Short mmCIF file of C-alpha atoms in Angstrom, two decimals:
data_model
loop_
_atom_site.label_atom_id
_atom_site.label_comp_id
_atom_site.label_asym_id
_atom_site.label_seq_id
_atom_site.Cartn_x
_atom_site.Cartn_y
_atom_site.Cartn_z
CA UNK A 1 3.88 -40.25 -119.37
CA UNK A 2 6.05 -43.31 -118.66
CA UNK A 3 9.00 -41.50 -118.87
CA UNK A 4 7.79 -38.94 -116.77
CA UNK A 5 6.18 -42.01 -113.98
CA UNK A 6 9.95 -43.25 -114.23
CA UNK A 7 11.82 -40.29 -113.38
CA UNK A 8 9.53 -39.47 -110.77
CA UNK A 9 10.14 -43.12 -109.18
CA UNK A 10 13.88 -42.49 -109.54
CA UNK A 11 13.87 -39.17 -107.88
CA UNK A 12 11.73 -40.58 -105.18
CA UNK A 13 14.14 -43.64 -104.77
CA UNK A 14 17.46 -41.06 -104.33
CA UNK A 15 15.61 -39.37 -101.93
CA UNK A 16 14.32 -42.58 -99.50
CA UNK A 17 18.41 -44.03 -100.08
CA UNK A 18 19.37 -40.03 -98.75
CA UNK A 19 16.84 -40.63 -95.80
CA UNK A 20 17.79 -43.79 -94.84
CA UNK A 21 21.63 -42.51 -95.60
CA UNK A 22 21.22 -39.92 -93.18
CA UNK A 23 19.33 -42.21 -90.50
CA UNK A 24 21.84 -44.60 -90.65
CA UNK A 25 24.72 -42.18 -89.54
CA UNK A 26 22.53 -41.34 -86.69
CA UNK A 27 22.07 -44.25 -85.79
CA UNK A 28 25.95 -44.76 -86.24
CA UNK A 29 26.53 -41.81 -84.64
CA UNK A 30 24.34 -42.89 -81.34
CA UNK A 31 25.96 -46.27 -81.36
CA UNK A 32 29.62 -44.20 -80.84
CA UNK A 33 27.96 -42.20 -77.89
CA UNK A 34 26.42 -44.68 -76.23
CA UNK A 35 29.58 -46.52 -76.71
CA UNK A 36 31.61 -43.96 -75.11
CA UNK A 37 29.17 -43.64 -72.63
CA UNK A 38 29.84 -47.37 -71.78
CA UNK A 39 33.10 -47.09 -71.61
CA UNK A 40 33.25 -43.73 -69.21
CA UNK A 41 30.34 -45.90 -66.74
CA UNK A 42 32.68 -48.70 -67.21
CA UNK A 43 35.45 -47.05 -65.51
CA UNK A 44 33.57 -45.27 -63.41
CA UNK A 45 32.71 -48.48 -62.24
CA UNK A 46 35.91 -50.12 -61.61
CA UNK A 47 37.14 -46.53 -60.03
CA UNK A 48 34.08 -46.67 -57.23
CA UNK A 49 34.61 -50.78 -57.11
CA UNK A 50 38.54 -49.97 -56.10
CA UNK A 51 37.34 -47.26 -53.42
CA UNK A 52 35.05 -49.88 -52.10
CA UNK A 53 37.05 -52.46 -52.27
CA UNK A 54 39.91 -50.15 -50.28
CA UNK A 55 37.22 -48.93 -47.86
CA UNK A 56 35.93 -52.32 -47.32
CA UNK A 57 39.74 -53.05 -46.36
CA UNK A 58 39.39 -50.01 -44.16
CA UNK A 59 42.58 -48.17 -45.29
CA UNK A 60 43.32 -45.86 -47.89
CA UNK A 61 44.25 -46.91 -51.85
CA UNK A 62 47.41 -47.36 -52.57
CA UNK A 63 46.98 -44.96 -55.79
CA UNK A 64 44.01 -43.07 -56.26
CA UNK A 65 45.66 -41.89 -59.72
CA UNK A 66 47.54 -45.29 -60.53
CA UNK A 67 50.90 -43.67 -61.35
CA UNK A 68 49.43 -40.72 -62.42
CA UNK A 69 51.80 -37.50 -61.82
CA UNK A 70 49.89 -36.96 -58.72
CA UNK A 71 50.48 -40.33 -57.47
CA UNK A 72 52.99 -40.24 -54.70
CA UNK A 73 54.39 -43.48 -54.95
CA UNK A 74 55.16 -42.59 -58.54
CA UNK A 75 57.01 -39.60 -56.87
CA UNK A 76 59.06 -41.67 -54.54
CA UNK A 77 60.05 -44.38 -56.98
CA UNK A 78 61.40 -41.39 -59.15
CA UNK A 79 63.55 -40.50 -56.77
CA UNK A 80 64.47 -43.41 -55.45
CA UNK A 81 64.06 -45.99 -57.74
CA UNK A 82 66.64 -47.69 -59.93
CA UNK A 83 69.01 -49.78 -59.22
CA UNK A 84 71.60 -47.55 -57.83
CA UNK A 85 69.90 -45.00 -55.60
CA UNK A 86 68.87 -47.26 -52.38
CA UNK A 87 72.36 -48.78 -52.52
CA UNK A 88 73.65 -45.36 -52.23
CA UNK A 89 71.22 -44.55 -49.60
CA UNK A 90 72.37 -47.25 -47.58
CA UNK A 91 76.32 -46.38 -47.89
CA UNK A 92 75.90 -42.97 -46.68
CA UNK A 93 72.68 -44.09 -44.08
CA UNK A 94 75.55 -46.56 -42.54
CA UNK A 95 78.67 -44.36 -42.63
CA UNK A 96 77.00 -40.80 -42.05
CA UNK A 97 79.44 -38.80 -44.31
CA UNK A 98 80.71 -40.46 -46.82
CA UNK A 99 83.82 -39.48 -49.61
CA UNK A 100 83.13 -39.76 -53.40
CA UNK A 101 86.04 -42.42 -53.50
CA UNK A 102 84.57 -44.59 -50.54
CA UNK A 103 81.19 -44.75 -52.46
CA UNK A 104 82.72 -45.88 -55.55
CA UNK A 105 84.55 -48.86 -53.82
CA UNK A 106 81.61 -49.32 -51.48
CA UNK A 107 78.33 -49.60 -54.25
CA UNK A 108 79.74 -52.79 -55.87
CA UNK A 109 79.49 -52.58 -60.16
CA UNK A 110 78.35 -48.82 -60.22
CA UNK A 111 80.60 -46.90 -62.90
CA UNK A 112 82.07 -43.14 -62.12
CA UNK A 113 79.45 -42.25 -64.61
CA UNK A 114 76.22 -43.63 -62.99
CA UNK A 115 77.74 -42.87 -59.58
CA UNK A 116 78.03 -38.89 -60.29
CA UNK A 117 74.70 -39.34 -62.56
CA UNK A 118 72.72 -40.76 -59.05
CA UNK A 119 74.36 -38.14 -56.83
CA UNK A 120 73.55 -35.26 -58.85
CA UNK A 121 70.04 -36.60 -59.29
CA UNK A 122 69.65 -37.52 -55.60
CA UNK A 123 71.38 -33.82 -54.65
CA UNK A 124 68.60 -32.17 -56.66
CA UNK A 125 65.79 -34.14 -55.37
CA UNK A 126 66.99 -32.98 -51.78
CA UNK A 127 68.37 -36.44 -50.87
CA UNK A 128 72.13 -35.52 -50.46
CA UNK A 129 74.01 -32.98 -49.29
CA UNK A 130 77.19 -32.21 -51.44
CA UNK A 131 79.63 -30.57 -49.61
CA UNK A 132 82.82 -29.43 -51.54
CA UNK A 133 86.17 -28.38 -49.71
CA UNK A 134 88.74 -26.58 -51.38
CA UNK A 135 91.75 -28.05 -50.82
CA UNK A 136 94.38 -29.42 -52.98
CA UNK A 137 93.34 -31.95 -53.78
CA UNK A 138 89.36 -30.82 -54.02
CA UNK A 139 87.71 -33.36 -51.62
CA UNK A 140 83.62 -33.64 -51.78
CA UNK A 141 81.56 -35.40 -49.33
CA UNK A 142 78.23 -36.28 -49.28
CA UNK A 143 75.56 -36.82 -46.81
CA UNK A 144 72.00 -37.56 -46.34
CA UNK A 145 69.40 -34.35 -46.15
CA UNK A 146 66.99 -34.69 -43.81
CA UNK A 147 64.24 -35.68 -46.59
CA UNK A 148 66.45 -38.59 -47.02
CA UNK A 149 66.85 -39.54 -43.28
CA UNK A 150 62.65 -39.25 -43.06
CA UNK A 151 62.31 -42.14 -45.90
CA UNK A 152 65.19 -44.39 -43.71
CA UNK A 153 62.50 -46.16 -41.43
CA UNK A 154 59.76 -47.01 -44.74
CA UNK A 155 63.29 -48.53 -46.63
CA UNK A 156 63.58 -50.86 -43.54
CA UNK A 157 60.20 -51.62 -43.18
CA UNK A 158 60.95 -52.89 -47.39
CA UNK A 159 64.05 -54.60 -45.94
CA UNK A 160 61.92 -56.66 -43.44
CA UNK A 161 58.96 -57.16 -45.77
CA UNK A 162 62.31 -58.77 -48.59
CA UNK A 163 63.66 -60.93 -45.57
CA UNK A 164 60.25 -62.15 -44.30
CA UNK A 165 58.86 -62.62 -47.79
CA UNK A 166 61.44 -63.82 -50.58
CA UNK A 167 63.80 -66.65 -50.26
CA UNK A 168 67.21 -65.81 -49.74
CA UNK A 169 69.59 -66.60 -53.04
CA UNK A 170 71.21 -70.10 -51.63
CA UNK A 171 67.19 -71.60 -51.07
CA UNK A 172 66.51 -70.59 -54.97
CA UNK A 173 69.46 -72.55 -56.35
CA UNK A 174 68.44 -75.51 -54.23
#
C-alpha cells in the first residue's frame, strides 16, 4: 500500500509541476503581449505627442514618416544631398549653360569621376539637362531642368538661414 500511496503522490506531483509549467508560460506569454502592447501605445504616444506638439506650433511636421521612403525631405536630400550636387547647382544656376570643362575648373576638389558620377545622377533625377553636340571635338553642355530651377529659391532661403545663423570661418579660428 505504501508503494502504491507513493506513486500516487509522485504522479500527482508531475502533474501540479505540468500545471504550474503550463501556467507559467501563460503567464510568460501575457507578459510578452502586454509588453508589446506597451511598446505599440508607447509610440503611439510619442506619434500623437509630435502631431500635437506640430499643431500646437500651428504648422505642419516636418516628417510625418521621419525619413521614411515617403518622407519628402528624404527625397530631396537624395537628390540633392552630398557634397557635390548643390555646388554643381550653383555653377550652372550662375552661368545658365555651362561646358563639362568649365564645371570641372569651376567645383573646386571634385574629380572627373565624381563630377560625371553627380551629373549622371542629377540628369536622371530631372535636375540637368545634358545636351550633346556632335562636333569634332564632341562638346556636351549642361543646364538646369526646370525641376531644378523650382528648388533655386528654398537653396537660398538655406543660404540666408547659413549666413544669418553660423559664424563665418575667420570668427571660428578667432
Amino acid at each position: 500500500m505504501k508503494g502504491k500511496n507513493k506513486e500516487e503522490s509522485i504522479v500527482k506531483e508531475k502533474m501540479n509541476n505540468t500545471k504550474e509549467t503550463a501556467k507559467s508560460k501563460k503567464s510568460a506569454a501575457k507578459k510578452q503581449v502586454n509588453s508589446k502592447d506597451a511598446i505599440e501605445n508607447e509610440s503611439s504616444k510619442s506619434k500623437k505627442a509630435a502631431a500635437k506638439a506640430d499643431s500646437a506650433k500651428g504648422r505642419e511636421p516636418l516628417c510625418e514618416d521621419l525619413a521614411g521612403k515617403n518622407c519628402g525631405l528624404k527625397k530631396v536630400l537624395d537628390i540633392i544631398g552630398g557634397k557635390w550636387k548643390i555646388m554643381i547647382l550653383c555653377v550652372i544656376d550662375k552661368e545658365g549653360t555651362v561646358r563639362y570643362g568649365d564645371l570641372s575648373r569651376r567645383v573646386f576638389g571634385i574629380t572627373n569621376t565624381m563630377l560625371a558620377n553627380s551629373l549622371k545622377e542629377m540628369e536622371a533625377d530631372g535636375l540637368v539637362e545634358r545636351r550633346q553636340y556632335m562636333e569634332m571635338p564632341v562638346r556636351v553642355e549642361y543646364s538646369l531642368t526646370q525641376k531644378a530651377e523650382s528648388i533655386i529659391p528654398i537653396l537660398l532661403q538655406l543660404k540666408k538661414w547659413g549666413e544669418e545663423n553660423l559664424p563665418d570661418d575667420q570668427e571660428e579660428s578667432k
